[in-house]
Short mmCIF file of N, CA and C in Angstrom, two decimals:
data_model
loop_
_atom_site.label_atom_id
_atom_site.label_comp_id
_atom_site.label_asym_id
_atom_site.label_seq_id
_atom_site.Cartn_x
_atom_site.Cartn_y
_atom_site.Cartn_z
N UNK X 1 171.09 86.20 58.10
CA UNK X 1 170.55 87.18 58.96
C UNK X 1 170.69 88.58 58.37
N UNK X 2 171.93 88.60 57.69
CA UNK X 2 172.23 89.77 57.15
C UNK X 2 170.54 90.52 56.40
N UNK X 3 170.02 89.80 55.29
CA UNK X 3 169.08 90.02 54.75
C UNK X 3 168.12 90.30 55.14
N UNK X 4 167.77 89.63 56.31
CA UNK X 4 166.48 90.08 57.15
C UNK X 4 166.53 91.27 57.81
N UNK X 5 167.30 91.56 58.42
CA UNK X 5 168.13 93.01 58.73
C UNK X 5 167.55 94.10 57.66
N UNK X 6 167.82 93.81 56.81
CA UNK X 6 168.02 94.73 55.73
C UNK X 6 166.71 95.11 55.36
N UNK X 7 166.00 93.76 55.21
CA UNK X 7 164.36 94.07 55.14
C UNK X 7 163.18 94.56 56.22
N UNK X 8 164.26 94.65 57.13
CA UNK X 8 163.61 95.54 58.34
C UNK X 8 163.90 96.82 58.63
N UNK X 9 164.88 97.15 58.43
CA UNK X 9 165.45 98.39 58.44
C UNK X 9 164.92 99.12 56.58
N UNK X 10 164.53 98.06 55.62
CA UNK X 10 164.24 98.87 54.87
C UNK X 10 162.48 99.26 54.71
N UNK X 11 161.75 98.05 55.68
CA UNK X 11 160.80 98.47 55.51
C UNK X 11 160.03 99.32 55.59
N UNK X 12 160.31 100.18 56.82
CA UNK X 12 159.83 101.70 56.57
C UNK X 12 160.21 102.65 55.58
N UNK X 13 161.25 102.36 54.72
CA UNK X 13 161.53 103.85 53.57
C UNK X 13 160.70 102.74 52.77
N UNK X 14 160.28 101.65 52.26
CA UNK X 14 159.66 101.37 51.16
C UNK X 14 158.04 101.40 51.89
N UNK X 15 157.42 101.51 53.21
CA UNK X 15 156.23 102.02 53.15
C UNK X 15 156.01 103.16 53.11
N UNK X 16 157.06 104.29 53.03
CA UNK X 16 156.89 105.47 52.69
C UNK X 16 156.76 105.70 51.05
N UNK X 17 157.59 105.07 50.39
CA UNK X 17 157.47 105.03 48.95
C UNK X 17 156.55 104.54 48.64
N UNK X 18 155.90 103.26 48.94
CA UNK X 18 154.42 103.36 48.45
C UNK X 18 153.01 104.18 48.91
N UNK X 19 153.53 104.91 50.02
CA UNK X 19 152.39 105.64 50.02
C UNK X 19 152.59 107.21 49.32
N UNK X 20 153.68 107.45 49.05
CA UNK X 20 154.50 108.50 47.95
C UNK X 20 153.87 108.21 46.70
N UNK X 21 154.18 106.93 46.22
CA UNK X 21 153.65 106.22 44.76
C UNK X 21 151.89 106.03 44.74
N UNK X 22 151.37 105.87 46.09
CA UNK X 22 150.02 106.17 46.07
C UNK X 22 149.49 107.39 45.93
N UNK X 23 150.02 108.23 46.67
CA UNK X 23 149.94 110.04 46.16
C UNK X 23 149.87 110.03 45.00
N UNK X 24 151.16 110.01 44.35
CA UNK X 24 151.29 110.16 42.73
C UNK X 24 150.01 109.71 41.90
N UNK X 25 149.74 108.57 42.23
CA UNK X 25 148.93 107.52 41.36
C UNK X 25 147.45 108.14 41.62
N UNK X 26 147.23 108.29 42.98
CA UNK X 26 145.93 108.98 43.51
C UNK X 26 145.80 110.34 44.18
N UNK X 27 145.73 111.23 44.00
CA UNK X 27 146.34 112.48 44.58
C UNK X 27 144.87 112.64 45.65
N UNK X 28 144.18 112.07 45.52
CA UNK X 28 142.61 112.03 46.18
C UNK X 28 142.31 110.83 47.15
N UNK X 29 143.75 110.58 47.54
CA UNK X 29 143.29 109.38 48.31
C UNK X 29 143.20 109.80 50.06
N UNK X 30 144.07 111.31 50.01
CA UNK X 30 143.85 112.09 51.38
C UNK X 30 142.27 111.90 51.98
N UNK X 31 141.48 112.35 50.44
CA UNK X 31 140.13 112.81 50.58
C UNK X 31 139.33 111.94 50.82
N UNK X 32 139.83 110.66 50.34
CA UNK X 32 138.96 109.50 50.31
C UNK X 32 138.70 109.14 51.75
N UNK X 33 140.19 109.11 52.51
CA UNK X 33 140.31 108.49 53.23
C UNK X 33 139.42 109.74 54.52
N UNK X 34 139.71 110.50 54.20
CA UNK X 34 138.60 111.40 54.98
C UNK X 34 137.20 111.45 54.37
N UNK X 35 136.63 110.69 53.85
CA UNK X 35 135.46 110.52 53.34
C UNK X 35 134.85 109.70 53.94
N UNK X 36 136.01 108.43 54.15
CA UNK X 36 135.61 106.81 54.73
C UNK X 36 135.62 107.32 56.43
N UNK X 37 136.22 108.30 57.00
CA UNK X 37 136.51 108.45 58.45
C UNK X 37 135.02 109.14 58.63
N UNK X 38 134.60 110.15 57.35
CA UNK X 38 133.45 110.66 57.76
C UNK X 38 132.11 109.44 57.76
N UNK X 39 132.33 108.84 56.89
CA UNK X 39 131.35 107.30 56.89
C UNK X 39 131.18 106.35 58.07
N UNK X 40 132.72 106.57 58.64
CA UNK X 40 132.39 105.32 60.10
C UNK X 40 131.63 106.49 61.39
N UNK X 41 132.29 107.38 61.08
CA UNK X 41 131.47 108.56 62.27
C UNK X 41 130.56 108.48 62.13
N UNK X 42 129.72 108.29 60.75
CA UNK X 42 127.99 108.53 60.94
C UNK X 42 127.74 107.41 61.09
N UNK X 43 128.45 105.49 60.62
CA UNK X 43 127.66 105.03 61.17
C UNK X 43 127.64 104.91 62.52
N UNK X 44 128.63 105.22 63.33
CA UNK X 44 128.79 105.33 64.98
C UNK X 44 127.45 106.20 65.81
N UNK X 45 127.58 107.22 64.51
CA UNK X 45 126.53 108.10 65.05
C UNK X 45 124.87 107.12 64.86
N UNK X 46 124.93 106.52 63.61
CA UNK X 46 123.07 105.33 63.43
C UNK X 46 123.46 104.54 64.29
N UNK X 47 124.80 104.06 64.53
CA UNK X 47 124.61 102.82 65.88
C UNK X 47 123.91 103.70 67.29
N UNK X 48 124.54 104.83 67.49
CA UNK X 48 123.99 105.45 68.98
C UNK X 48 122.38 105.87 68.73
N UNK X 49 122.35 106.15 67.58
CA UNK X 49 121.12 106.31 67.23
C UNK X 49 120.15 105.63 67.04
N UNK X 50 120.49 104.28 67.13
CA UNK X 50 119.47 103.23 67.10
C UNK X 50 119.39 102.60 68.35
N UNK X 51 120.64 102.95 69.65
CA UNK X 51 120.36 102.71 71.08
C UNK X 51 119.57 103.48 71.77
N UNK X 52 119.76 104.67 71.16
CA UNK X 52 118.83 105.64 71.50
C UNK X 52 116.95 105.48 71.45
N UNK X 53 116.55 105.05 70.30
CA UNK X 53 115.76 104.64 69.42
C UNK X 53 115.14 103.58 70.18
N UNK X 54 115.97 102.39 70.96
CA UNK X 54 115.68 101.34 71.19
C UNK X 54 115.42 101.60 73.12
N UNK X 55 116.00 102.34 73.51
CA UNK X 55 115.92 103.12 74.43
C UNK X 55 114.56 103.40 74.86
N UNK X 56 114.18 104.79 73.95
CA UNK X 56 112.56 105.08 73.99
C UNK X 56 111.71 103.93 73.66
N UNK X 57 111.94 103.22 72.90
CA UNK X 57 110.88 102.25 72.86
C UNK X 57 110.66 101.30 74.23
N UNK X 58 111.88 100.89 74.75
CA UNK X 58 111.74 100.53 76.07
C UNK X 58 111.19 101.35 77.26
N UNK X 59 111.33 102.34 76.99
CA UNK X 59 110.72 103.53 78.42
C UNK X 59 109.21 103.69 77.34
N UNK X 60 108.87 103.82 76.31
CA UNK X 60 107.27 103.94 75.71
C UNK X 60 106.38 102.60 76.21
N UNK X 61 107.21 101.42 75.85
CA UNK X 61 106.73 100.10 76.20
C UNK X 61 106.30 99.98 77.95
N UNK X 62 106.96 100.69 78.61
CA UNK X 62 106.90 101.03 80.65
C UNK X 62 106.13 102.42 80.75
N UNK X 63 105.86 102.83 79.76
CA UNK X 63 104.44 104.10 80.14
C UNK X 63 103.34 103.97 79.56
N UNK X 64 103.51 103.15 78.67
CA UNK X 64 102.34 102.26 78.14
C UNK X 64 101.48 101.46 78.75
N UNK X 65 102.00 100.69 79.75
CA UNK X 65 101.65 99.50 80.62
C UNK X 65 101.52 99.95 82.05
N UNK X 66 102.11 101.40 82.15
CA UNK X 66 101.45 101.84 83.39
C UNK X 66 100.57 103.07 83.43
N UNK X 67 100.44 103.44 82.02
CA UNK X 67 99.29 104.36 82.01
C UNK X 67 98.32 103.19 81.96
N UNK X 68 97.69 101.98 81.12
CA UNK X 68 96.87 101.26 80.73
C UNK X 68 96.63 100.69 82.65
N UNK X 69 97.48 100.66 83.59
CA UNK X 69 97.26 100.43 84.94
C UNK X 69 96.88 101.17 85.62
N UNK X 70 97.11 102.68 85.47
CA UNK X 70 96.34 103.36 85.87
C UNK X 70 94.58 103.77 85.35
N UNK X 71 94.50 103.81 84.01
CA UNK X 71 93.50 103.89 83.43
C UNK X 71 92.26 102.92 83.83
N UNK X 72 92.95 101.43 84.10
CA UNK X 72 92.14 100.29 84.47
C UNK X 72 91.66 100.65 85.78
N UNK X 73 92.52 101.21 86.79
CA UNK X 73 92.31 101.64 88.47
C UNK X 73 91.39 102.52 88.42
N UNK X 74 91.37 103.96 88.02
CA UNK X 74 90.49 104.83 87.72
C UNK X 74 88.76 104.13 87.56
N UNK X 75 88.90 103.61 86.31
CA UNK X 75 87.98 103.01 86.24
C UNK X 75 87.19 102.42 86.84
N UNK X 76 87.87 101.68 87.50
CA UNK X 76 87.33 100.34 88.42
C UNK X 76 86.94 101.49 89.69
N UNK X 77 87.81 102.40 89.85
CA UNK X 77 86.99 103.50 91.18
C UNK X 77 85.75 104.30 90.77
N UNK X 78 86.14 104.44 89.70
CA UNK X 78 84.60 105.40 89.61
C UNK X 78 83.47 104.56 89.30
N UNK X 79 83.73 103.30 88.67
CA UNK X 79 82.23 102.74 88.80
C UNK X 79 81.86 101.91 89.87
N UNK X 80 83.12 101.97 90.38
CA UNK X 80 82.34 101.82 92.40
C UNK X 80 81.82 102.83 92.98
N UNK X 81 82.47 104.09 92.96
CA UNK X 81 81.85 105.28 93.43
C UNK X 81 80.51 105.60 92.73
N UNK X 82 80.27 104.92 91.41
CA UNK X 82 78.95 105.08 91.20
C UNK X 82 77.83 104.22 91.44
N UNK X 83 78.70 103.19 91.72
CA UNK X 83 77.46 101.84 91.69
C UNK X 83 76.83 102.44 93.53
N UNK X 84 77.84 103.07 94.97
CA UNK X 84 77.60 103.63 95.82
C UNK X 84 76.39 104.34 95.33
N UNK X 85 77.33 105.16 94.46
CA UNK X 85 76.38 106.77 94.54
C UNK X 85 74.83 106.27 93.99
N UNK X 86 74.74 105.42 93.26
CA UNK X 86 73.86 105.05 92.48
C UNK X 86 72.43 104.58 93.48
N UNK X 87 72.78 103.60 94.53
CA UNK X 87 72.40 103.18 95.97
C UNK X 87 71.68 104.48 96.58
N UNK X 88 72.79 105.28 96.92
CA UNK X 88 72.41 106.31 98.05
C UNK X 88 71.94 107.24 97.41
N UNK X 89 71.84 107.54 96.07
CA UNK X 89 71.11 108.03 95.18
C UNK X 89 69.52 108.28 95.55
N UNK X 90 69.45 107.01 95.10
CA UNK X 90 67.89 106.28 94.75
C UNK X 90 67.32 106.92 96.41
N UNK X 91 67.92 106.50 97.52
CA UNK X 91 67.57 107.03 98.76
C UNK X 91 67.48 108.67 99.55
N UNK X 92 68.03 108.99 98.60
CA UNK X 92 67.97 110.58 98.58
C UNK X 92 66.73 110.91 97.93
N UNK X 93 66.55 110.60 96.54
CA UNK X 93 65.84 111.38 96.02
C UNK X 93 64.30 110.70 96.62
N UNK X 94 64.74 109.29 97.40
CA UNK X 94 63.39 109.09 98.10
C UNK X 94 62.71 109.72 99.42
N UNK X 95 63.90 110.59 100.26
CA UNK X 95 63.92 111.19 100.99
C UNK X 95 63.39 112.56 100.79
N UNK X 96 64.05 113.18 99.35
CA UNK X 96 63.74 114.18 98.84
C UNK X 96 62.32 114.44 98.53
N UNK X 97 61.86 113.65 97.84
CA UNK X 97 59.94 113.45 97.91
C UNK X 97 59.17 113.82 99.02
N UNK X 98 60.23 112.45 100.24
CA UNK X 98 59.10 112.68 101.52
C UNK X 98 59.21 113.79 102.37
N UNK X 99 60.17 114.67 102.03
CA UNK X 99 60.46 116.07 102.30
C UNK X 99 59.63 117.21 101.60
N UNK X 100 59.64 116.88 100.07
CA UNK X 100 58.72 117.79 99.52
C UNK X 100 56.92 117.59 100.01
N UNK X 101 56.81 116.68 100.62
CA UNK X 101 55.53 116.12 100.89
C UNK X 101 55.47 117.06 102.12
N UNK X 102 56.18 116.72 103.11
CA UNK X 102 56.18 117.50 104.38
C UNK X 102 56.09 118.90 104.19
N UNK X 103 56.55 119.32 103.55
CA UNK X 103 56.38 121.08 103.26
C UNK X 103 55.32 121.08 102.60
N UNK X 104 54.50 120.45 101.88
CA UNK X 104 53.47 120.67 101.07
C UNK X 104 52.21 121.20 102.20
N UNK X 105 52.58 120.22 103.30
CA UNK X 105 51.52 120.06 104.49
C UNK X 105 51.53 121.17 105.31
N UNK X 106 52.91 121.69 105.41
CA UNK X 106 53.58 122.93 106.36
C UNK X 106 52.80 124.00 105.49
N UNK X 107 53.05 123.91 104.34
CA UNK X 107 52.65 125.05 103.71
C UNK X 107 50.79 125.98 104.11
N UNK X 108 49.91 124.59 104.38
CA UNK X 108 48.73 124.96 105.00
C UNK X 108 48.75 125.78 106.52
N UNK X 109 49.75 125.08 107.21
CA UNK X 109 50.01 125.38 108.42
C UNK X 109 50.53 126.70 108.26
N UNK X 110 51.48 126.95 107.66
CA UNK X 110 52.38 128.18 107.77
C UNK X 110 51.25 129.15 107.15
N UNK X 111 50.48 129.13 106.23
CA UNK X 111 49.39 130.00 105.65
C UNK X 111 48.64 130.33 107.02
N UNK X 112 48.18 129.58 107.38
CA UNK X 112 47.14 129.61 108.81
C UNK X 112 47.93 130.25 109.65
N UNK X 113 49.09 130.67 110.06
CA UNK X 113 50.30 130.93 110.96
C UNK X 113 49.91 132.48 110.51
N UNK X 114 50.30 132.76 109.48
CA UNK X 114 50.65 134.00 109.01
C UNK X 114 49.16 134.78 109.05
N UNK X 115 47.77 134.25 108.65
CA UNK X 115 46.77 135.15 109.06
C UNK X 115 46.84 135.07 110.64
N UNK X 116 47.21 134.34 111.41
CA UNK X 116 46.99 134.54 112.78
C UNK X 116 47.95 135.70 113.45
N UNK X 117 49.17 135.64 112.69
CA UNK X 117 49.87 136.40 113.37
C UNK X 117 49.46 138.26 113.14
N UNK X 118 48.91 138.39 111.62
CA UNK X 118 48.47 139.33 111.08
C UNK X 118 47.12 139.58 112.32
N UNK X 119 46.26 138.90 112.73
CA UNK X 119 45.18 139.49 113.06
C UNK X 119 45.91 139.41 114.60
N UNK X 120 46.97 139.04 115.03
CA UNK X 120 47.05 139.19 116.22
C UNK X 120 48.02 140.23 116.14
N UNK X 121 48.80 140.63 115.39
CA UNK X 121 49.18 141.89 114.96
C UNK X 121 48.41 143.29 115.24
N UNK X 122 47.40 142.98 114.71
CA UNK X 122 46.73 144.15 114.79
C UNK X 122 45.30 143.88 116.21
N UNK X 123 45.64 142.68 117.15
CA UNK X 123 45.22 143.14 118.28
C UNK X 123 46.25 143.80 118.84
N UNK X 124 47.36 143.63 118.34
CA UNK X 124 48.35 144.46 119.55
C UNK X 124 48.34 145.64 119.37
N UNK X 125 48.01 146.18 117.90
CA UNK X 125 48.43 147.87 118.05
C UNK X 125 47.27 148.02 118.61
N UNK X 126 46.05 147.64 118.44
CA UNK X 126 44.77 147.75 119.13
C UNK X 126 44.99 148.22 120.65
N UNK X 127 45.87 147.02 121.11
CA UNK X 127 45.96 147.24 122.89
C UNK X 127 47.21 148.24 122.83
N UNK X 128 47.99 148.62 122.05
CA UNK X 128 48.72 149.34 122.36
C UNK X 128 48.64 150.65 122.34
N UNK X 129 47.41 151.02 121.12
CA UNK X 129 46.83 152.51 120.87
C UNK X 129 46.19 152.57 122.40
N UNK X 130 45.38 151.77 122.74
CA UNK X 130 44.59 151.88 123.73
C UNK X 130 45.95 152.06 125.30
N UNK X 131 46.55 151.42 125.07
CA UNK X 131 47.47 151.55 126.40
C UNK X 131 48.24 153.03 126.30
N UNK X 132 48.35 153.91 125.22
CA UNK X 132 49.11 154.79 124.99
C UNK X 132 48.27 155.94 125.42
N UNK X 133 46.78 155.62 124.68
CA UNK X 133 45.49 156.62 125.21
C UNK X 133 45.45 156.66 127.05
N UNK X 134 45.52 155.44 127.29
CA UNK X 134 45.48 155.25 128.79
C UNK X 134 46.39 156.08 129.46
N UNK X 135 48.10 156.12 129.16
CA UNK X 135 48.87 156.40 129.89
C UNK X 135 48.91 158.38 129.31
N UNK X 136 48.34 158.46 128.29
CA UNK X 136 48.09 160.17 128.11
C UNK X 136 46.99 160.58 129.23
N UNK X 137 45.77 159.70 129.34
CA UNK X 137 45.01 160.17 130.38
C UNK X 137 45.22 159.86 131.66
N UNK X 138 46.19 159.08 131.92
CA UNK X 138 46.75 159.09 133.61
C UNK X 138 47.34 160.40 133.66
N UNK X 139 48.38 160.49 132.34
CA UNK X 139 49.56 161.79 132.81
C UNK X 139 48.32 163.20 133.27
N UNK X 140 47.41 163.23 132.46
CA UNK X 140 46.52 164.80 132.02
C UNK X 140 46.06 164.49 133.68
N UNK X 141 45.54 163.09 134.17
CA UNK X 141 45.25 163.14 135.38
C UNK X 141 45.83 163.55 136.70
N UNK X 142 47.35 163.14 136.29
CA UNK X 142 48.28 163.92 137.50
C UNK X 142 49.21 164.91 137.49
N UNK X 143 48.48 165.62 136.30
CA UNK X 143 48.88 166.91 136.01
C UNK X 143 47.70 168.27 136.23
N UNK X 144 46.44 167.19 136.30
CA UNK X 144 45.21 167.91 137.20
C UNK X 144 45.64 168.10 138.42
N UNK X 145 45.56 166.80 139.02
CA UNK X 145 46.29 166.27 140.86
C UNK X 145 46.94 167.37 140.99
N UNK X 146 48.42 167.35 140.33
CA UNK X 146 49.46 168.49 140.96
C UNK X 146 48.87 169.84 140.74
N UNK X 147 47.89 170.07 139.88
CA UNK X 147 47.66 171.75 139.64
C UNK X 147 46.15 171.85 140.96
N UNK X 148 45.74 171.00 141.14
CA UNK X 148 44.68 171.14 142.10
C UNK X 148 45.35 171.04 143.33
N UNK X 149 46.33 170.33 144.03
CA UNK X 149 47.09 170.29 144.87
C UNK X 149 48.01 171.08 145.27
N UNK X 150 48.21 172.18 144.19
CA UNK X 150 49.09 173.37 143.95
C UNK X 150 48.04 174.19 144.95
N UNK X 151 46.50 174.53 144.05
CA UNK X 151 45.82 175.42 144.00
C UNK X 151 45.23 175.34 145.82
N UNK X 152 45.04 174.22 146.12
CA UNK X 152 44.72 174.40 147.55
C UNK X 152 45.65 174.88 148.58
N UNK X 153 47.14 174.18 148.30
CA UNK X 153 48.40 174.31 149.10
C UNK X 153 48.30 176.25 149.14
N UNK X 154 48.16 176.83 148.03
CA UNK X 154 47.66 178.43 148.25
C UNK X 154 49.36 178.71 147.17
N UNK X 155 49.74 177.77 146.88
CA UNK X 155 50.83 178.13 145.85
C UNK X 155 51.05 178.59 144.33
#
């Protein structure tokens, strides 16, 4: 037992001496070993970086498949809204015709409208010159009346 003792209690001053005797032997093994610490950090850093990586491709792969669902929806609405529009289309612009037809016809009428109103236009100032002449020779008339009615009264 004695011995085992001994090799336990000595094993820490002889792992100090070989890493003493590793100094000596390698004076660059500080550096190394901070070389290798900088090596596992970056690959820690390509491992997160490839979850990352794998990440977006999973959220690209789910906007992919729901833009392409929306794109398909769109679609499918507007060429219903056109195959509609397309329908009520055709009925408009058949409406639109039988509308331009109707005014074509108005248009005779409304011509005929407008000389009538013109010549009945000018019966009115006609009767109205004449009604204006009238009511100057009533007034001159009872402005005779009162001056002859003056002249007898002895006023």
């Amino acid at each position: 037992m004695g011995p085992r003792l001994f090799n336990l209690t000595a094993t820490p001053y002889r792992l100090d001496q070989t890493i003493v005797s590793a100094d000596n032997y390698n004076p660059a093994l500080d550096t190394i070993i901070g070389h290798e610490k900088t090596t596992l950090a970056a690959f820690d850093a390509l491992d997160e970086m490839q979850k990352a990586i794998d990440s977006v491709q999973v959220t690209d792969t789910r906007v992919d498949a729901e833009l392409t669902t929306l794109t398909r929806q769109i679609s499918d609405d507007i060429r219903a809204t056109l195959a509609r529009a397309n329908v009520n289309l055709g009925g408009l612009i058949g409406e639109l015709d039988g509308l331009t037809t109707r005014i074509d016809t108005l248009s005779g009428t409304v011509d005929g409208t407008a000389n009538s109103l013109n010549d009945n236009r000018t019966r009115l100032a006609a009767i109205l010159d004449d009604a204006r002449a009238t009511a100057a020779k009533v007034h001159k008339t009872r402005q005779s009346a009162d001056s002859a009615a003056d002249d007898l009264s002895g006023q």
